XYZ file of C-alpha atoms in Angstrom:
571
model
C -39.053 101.106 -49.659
C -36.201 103.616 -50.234
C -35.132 105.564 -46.949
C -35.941 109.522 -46.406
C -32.935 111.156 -47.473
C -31.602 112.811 -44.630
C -32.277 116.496 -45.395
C -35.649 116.180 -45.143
C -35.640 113.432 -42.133
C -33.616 116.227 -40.164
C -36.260 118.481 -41.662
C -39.118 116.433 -40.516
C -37.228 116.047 -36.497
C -36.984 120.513 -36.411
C -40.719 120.613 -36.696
C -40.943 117.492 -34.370
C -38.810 119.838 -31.968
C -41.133 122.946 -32.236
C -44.353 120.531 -31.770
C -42.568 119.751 -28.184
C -41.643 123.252 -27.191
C -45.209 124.164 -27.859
C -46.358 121.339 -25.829
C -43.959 121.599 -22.546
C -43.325 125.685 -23.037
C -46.289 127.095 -24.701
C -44.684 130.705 -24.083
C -41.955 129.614 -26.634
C -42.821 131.258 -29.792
C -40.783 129.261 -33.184
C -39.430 130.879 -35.614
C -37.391 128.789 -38.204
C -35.829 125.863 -38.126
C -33.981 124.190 -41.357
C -32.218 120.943 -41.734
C -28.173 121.401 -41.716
C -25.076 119.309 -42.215
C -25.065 116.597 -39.634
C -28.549 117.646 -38.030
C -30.929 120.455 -37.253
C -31.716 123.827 -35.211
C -35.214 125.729 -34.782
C -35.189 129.590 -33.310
C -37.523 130.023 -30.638
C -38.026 133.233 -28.843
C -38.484 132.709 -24.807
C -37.226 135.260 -22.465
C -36.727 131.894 -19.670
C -33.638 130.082 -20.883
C -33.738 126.561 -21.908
C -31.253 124.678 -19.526
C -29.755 120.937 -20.309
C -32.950 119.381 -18.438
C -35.054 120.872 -20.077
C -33.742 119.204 -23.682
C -34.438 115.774 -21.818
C -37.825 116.874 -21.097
C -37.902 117.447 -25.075
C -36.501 115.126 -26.099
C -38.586 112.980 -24.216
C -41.847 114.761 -25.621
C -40.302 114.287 -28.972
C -39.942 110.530 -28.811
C -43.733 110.347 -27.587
C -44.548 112.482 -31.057
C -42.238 110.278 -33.238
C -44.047 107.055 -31.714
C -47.175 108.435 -32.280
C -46.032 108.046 -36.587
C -48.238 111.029 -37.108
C -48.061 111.910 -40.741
C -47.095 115.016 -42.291
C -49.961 116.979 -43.646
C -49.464 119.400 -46.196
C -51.942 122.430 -47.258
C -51.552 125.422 -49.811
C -53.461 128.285 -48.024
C -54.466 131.982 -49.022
C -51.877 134.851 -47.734
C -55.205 136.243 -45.250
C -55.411 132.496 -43.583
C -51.534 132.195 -43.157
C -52.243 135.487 -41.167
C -55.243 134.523 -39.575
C -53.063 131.323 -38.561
C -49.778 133.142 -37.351
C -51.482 136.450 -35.817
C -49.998 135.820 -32.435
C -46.580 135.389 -33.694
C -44.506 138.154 -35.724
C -41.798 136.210 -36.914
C -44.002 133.989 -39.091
C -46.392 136.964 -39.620
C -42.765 138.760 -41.111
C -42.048 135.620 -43.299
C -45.497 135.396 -44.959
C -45.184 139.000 -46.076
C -41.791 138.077 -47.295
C -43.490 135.473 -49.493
C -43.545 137.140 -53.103
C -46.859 137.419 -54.554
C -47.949 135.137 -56.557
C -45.987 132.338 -54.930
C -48.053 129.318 -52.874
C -47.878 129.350 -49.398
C -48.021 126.153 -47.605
C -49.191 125.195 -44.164
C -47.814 121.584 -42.752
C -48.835 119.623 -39.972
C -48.116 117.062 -37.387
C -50.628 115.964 -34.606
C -51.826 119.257 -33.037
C -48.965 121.384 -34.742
C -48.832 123.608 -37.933
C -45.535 125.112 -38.974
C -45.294 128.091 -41.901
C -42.926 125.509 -44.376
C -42.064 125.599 -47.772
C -41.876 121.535 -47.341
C -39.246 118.467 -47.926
C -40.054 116.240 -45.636
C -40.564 112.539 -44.280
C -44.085 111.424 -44.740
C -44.050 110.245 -40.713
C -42.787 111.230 -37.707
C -42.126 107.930 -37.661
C -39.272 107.535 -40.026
C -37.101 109.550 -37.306
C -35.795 106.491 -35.749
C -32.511 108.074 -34.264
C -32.251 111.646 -32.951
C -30.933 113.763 -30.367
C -30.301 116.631 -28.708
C -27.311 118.063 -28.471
C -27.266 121.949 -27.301
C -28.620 125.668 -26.881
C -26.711 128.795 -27.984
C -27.962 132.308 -29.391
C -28.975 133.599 -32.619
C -30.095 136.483 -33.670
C -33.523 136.955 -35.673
C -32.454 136.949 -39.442
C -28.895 136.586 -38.166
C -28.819 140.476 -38.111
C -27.378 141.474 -34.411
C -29.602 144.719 -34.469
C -32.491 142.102 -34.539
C -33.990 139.988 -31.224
C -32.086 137.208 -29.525
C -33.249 134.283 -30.177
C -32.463 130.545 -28.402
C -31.415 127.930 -30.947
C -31.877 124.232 -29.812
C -29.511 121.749 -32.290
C -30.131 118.378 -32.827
C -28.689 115.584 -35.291
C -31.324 112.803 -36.687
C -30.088 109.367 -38.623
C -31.715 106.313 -40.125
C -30.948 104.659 -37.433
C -29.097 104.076 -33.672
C -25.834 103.270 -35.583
C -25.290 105.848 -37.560
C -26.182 108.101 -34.453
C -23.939 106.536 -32.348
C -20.910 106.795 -34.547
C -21.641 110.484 -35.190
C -21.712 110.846 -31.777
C -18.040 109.107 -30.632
C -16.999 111.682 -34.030
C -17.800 114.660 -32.172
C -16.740 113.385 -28.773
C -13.180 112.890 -30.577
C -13.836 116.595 -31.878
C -13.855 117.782 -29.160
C -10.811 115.436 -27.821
C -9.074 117.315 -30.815
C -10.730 121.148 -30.489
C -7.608 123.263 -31.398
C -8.733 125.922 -28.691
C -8.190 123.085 -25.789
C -5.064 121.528 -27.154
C -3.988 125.420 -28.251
C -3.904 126.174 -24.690
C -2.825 122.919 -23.127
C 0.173 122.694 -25.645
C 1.015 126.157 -25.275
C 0.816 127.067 -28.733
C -1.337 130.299 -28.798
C -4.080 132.816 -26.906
C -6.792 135.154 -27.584
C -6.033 138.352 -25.403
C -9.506 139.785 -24.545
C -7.674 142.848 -23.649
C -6.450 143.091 -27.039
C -9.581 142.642 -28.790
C -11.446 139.495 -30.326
C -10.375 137.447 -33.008
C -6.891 138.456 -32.935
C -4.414 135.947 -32.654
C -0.894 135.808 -30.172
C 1.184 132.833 -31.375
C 2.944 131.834 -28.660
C 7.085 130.217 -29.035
C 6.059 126.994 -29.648
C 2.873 127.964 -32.461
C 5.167 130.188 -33.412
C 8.270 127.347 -33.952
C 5.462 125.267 -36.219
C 4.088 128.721 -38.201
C 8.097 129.301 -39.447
C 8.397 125.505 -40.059
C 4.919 125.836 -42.353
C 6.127 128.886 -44.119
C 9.304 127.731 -44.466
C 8.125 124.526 -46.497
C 5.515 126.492 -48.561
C 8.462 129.159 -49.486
C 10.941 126.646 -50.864
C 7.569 125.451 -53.150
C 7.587 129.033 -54.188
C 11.167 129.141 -55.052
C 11.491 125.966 -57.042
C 8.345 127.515 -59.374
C 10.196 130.908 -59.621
C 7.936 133.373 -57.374
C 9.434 136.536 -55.774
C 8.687 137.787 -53.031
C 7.634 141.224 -52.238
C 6.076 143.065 -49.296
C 3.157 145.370 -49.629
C 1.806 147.830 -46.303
C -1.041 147.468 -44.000
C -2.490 150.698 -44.407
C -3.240 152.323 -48.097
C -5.534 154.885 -49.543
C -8.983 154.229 -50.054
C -9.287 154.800 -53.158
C -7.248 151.769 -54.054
C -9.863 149.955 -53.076
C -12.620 152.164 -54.907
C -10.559 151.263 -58.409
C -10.467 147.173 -57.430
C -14.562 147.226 -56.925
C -13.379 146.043 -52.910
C -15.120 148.806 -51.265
C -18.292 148.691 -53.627
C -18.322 144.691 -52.423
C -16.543 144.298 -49.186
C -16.731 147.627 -47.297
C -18.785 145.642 -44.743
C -15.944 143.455 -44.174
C -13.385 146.180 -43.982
C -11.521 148.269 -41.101
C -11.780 151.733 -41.322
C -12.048 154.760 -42.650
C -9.164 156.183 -41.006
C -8.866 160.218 -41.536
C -5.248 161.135 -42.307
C -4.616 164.289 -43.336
C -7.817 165.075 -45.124
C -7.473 161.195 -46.454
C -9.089 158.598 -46.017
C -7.290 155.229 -45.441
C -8.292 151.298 -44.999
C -6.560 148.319 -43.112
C -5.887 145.873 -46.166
C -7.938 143.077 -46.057
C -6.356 141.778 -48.772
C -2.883 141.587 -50.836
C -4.103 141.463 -54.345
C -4.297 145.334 -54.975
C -0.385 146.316 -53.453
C 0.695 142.980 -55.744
C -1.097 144.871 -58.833
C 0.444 147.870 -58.192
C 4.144 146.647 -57.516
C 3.513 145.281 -61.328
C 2.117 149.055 -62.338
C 5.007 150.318 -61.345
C 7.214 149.632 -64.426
C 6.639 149.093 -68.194
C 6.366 145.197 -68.663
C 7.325 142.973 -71.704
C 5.602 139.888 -73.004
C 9.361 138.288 -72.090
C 9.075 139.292 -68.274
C 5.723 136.979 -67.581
C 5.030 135.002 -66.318
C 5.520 137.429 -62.969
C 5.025 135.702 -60.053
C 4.683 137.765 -56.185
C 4.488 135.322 -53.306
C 3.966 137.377 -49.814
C 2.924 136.072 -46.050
C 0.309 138.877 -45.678
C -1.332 139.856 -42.830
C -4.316 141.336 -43.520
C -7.825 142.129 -41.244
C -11.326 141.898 -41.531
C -13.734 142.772 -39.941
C -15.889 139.515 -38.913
C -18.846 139.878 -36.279
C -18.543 138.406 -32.599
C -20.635 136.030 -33.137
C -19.070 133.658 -36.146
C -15.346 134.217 -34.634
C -13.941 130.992 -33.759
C -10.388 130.059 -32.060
C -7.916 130.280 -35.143
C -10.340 129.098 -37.734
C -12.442 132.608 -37.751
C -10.639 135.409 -37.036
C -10.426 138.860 -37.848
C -6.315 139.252 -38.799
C -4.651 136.827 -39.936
C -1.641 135.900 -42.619
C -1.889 134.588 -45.806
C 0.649 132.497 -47.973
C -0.702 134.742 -51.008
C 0.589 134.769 -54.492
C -0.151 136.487 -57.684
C 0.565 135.637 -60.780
C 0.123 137.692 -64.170
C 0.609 135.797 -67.234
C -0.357 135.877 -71.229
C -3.533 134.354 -72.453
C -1.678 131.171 -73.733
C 0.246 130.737 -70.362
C -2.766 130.345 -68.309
C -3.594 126.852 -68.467
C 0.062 126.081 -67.117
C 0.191 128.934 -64.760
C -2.973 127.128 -63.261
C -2.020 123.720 -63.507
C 1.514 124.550 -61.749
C -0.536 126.104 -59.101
C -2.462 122.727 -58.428
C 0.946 120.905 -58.501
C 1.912 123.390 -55.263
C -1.347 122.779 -53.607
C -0.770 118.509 -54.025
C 2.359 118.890 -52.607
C 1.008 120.882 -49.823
C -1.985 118.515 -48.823
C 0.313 115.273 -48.781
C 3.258 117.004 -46.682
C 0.184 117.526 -43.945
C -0.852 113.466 -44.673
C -4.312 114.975 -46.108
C -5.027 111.762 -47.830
C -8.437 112.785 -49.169
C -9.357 116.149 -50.587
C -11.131 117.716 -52.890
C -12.489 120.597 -55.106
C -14.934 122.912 -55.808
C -15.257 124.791 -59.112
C -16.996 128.168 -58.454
C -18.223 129.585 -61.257
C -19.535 133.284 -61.549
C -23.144 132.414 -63.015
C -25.637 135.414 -61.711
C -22.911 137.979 -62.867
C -20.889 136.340 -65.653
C -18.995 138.796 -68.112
C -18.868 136.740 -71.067
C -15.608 135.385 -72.571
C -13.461 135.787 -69.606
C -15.285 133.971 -67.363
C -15.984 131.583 -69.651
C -12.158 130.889 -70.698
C -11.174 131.201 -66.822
C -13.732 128.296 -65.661
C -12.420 126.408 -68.835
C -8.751 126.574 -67.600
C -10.038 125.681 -64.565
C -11.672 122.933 -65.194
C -8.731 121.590 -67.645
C -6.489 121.673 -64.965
C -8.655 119.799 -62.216
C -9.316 117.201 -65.538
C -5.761 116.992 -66.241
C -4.722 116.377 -62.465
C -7.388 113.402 -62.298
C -8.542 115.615 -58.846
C -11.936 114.738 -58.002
C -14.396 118.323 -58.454
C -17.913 119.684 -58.037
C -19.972 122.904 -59.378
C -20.630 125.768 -56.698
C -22.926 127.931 -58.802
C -22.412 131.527 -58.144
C -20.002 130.729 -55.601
C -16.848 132.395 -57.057
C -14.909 135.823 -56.099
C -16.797 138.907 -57.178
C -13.965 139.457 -60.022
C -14.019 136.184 -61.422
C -14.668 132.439 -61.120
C -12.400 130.260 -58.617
C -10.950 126.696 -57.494
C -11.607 125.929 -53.882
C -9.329 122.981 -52.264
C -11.136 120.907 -49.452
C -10.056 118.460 -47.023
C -11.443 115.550 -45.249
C -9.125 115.443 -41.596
C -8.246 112.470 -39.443
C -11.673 111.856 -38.207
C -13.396 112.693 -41.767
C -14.644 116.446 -41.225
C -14.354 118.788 -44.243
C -12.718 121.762 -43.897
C -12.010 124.323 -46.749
C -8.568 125.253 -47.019
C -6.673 127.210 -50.192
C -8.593 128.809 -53.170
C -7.324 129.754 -56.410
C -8.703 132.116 -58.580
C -8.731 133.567 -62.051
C -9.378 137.499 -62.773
C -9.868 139.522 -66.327
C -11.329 142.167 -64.289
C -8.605 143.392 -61.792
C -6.092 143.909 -64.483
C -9.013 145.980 -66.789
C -9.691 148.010 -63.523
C -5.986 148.882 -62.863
C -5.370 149.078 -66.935
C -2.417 146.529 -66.681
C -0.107 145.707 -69.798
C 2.850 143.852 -71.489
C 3.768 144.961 -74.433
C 3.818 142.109 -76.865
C 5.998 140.000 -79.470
C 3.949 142.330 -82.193
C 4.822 145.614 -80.479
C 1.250 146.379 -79.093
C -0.424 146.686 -75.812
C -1.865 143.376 -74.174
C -4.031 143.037 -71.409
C -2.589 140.352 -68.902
C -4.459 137.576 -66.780
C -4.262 137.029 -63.139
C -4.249 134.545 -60.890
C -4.646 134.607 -56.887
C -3.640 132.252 -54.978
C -3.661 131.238 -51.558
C -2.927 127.119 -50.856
C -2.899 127.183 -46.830
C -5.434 130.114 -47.087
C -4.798 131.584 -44.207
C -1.705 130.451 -41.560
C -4.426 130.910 -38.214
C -7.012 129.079 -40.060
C -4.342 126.592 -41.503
C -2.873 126.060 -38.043
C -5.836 124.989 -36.184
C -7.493 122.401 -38.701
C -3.462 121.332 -38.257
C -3.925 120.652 -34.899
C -6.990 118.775 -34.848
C -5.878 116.443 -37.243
C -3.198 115.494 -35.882
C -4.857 116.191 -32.252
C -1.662 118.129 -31.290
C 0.608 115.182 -31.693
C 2.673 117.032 -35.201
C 4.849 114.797 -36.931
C 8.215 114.448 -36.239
C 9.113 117.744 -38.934
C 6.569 119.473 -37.415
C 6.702 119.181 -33.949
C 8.169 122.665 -31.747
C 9.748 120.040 -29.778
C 11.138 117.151 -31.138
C 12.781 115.360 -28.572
C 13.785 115.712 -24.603
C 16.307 114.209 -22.870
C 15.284 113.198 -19.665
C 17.994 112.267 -16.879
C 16.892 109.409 -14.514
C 18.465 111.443 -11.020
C 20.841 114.527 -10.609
C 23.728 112.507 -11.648
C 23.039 112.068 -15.568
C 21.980 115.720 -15.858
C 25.609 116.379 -17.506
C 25.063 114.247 -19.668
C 21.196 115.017 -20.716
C 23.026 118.462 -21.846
C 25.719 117.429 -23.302
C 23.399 115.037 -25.619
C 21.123 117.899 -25.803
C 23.628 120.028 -27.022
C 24.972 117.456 -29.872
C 21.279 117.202 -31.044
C 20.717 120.971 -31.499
C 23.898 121.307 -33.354
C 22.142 119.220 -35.743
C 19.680 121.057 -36.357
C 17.081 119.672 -33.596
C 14.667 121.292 -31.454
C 15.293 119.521 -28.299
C 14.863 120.393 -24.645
C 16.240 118.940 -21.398
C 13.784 118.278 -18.083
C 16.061 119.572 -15.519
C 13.014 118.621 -13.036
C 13.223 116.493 -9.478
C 10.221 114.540 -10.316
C 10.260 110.695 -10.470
C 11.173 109.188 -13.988
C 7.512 108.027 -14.495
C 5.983 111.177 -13.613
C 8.604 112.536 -16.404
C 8.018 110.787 -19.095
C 3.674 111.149 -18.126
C 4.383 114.904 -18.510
C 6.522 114.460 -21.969
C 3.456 112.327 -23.389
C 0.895 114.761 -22.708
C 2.976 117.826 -24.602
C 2.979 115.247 -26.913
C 6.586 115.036 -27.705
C 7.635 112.480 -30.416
C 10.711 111.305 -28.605
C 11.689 110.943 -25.036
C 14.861 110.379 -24.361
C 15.987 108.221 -21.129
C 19.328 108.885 -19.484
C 20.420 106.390 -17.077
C 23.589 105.160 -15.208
C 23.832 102.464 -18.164
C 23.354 105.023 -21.032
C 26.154 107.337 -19.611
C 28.668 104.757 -19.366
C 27.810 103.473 -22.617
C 26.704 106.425 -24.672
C 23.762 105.800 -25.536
C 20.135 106.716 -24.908
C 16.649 104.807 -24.148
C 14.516 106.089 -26.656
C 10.412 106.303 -26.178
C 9.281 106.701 -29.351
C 5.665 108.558 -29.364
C 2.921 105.711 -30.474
C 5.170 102.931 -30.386
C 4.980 100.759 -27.415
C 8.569 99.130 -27.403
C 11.242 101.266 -25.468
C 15.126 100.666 -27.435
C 18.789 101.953 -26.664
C 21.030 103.682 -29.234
C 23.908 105.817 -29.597
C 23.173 109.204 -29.580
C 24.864 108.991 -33.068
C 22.705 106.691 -34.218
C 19.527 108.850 -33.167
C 20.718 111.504 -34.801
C 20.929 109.712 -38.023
C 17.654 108.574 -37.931
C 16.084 111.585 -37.050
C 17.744 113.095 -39.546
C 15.613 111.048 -41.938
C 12.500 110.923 -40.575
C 12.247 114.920 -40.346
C 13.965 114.876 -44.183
C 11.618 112.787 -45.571
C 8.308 114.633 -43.374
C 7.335 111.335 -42.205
């Protein structure tokens, strides 16, 4: 007999959840609770907190209601006896009169408990043969913050004890990894409450990796022939009432601000200064394709409750690029684009990534979209790049190419998008003036590999759980001197290293040489470098090589060399 799939086994475990809150905390009233990626949640409404014991008293209840196998009993009902049935509870009472007329409305139950559910579920309570629960944290009815707090419980459900136990160790290495922790520990950046939420302070050594990053994805940009331009922060509104942004974003946006009888917005995005640096100046068919790189900072205005350490935040820079190109250079234009992001993912040893396709389906234009998914999809064909469909999921101007990655410990995070637009250059009436004299209408492509540096930066971290290679690293190497007497000679080494081109630092500390080299490991250095009587008098230097167990002594010229190629070659 063919397993549950797990949507509706996780499913099946959120109403198992609300059957034990009704049973131990009858004041509780649910609300909703779906299946979701690796688990489930259900909303409850209970002015008492749930605290960590009470999830093993429900969990506990649970297992009791999953041993009992009851089955899952579905009934269509009338909109007056889903009423009748919900009258003491306005949430559900609010989702029935939701439910479009004409449209069934089903009632499913377990043992003593009836949930409002559209259905997809296991057939028993039974079938849940691995679940737990994992935490409590706010949520607001409807996810709209003017609506009641509610108290989300999450849990994760499996086939079996296995698979639960190996998601488990995952997220206890997540959280080993959790860029916030490490961010802090290493040094690398803060979130300044007294600045506001969501806004990022890279600290020297963030800020060391960030110019290393940009560096890298600017000489990309130069070998393809991009140029770079800078655009302001603050522009009139009305550019954003000719680009459509304020008829679809304005809820994302900063601002109005009033200047001068004006009105003003915080760019939360580059595209519109790129479009008009091309405006500015008659353009031939021989000047595309035109390609503006910039590292943008732009803001947005995100809600307290999704912002997360560097990987939601509300400014932030982006390695953005726009290209404008002919018709018949599109296809290149696009596939160049996806050479960039390649080289990108396998400088950052993301061996496995992929794409989504997001096509423009509930608001398609007609020919445009229809040639940009095609050059899209081409180019993903042509790069042998694995790719699904996201219906609908594409820009509000046109369809799009989102890049995804699997990290060290195999969670997906999406990085860069590319996208292609007929309608920006329609709105802002762009032209070349072609081989045959006339006016022609050019295409353009946005593009953004790392997506944004914050964001960028902290999936960074985890995956490499703060330990960046060699290339990477805002310190590369310390020279540590075993007592007072090889100090000289820690700098003078130091010194030689930095001239070149290392980042290198000396621990001019009194501590013991173990205690050292323990505090070297955990910033996660990748080379510590032992000074001794011996290593003086010869010129050389022990090296402890980060990961490798075996300690060895070189000259100091002979490090050099070979850091020289492991940071060339990014290994």
């Amino acid at each position: 007999m063919p397993e549950t799939p797990l949507p509706e086994l996780r499913h099946t475990a959120a109403h198992v959840l609300a059957y034990a809150v009704q049973d131990l905390f009858p004041d509780a009233k649910p609300t909703i609770g779906p299946a979701i990626e690796n688990g489930f949640y259900y909303d409850f409404d209970r002015t008492t907190p749930f605290t960590p014991e009470d999830l093993e008293r429900l969990e506990g209840r649970m297992r009791e209601i999953v041993a009992a196998d009851y089955p899952m009993i579905g009934r269509e009902v009338t909109r007056e006896e889903a009423i009748k049935h919900f009258r003491d509870n306005p949430y559900k009472l609010e989702i029935v009169e939701q439910i479009p007329r004409g449209e069934p409305i089903t009632l499913y139950t377990i043992g003593d408990f009836t949930d409002l559910c559209r259905g997809g579920h296991a057939k028993r309570t039974g079938e849940i043969r691995a679940f737990k629960l994992q935490n409590v944290a706010g949520a607001y009815w409807r996810g709209d913050e003017n609506n009641a707090m509610l108290q989300r419980i999450y849990g994760t459900a499996w086939h079996n004890q296995h698979e639960l136990d190996a998601y488990l160790l995952q997220l206890e290495e997540a959280q080993r990894r959790d860029h916030r922790k490490l961010g802090a520990e290493l040094d690398l950046f803060s979130i300044e409450e007294e600045a506001g939420s969501g806004l990022i302070f890279w600290h020297p050594k963030g800020a060391v990796v960030r110019g290393i990053l940009e560096e890298f994805i600017r000489e990309g940009l130069r070998e393809r022939g991009y140029l770079p331009v800078v655009t302001p922060h603050v522009v009139s509104e009305r550019l954003y009432e000719t680009s459509g942004h304020l008829e679809n974003y304005a809820q994302n946006m900063f601002g109005p601000i009033d200047v001068e009888g004006q009105r003003f917005r915080v760019k939360p995005m580059n595209c519109p200064g790129h479009i008009l640096i091309y405006k500015s100046r008659p353009r031939s068919y021989r000047d595309l394709p035109l390609r503006y790189s910039e590292f943008g900072t732009v803001y947005r205005f995100e809600r307290s409750g999704v912002l997360h350490g560097l990987t939601r935040v509300r400014g932030f820079t982006t390695d953005d690029a726009h290209l404008f190109c002919a018709p018949d250079q599109l296809q290149r234009e696009f596939e160049q684009t996806l050479e960039e992001a390649l080289r990108l993912m396998n400088a950052m040893r993301f061996e496995d990534f992929f794409c989504y396709l997001s096509t423009r389906e509930e608001l398609k234009r007609g020919d445009t979209d229809d040639a940009a998914e095609a050059a899209i999809r081409a180019a993903l064909e042509r790069s042998n790049l694995p790719f699904q469909i996201d219906e609908g999921g594409g820009a509000f101007y046109g369809p799009k190419l989102d890049i995804n990655v699997r990290d060290a410990i195999g969670r997906t995070w999406q990085l860069g998008t590319v996208q292609v637009d007929f309608m920006l250059p329609e709105r802002f009436g762009l032209a070349y003036r072609g081989a045959d004299g006339r006016d022609h209408r050019p295409v353009m492509i946005h593009r953004a590999l790392a997506g944004s540096m914050e964001r960028f930066f902290g999936v960074l971290i985890e995956h490499f759980a703060g330990a960046f290679p060699a290339w990477l690293a805002p310190v590369q190497a310390v020279v540590v001197p075993i007592a007072e007497g090889q100090l000289a000679y820690a700098h003078e080494s130091a010194a030689q290293l930095r001239g070149a081109g290392f980042r290198v630092e000396v621990d001019e500390s009194n501590e013991k040489l173990g205690h050292k080299i323990r505090h070297w490991k955990t910033e996660k250095v990748p080379y510590i470098l032992v000074a001794g009587k011996q290593e003086v008098e010869q010129g050389t230097l022990n090296v402890n090589e980060r990961g490798v167990e075996a300690k060895r002594t070189i000259s100091l010229a002979s490090f050099i060399e070979e850091l020289r190629a492991v940071v060339s070659s990014r290994g």
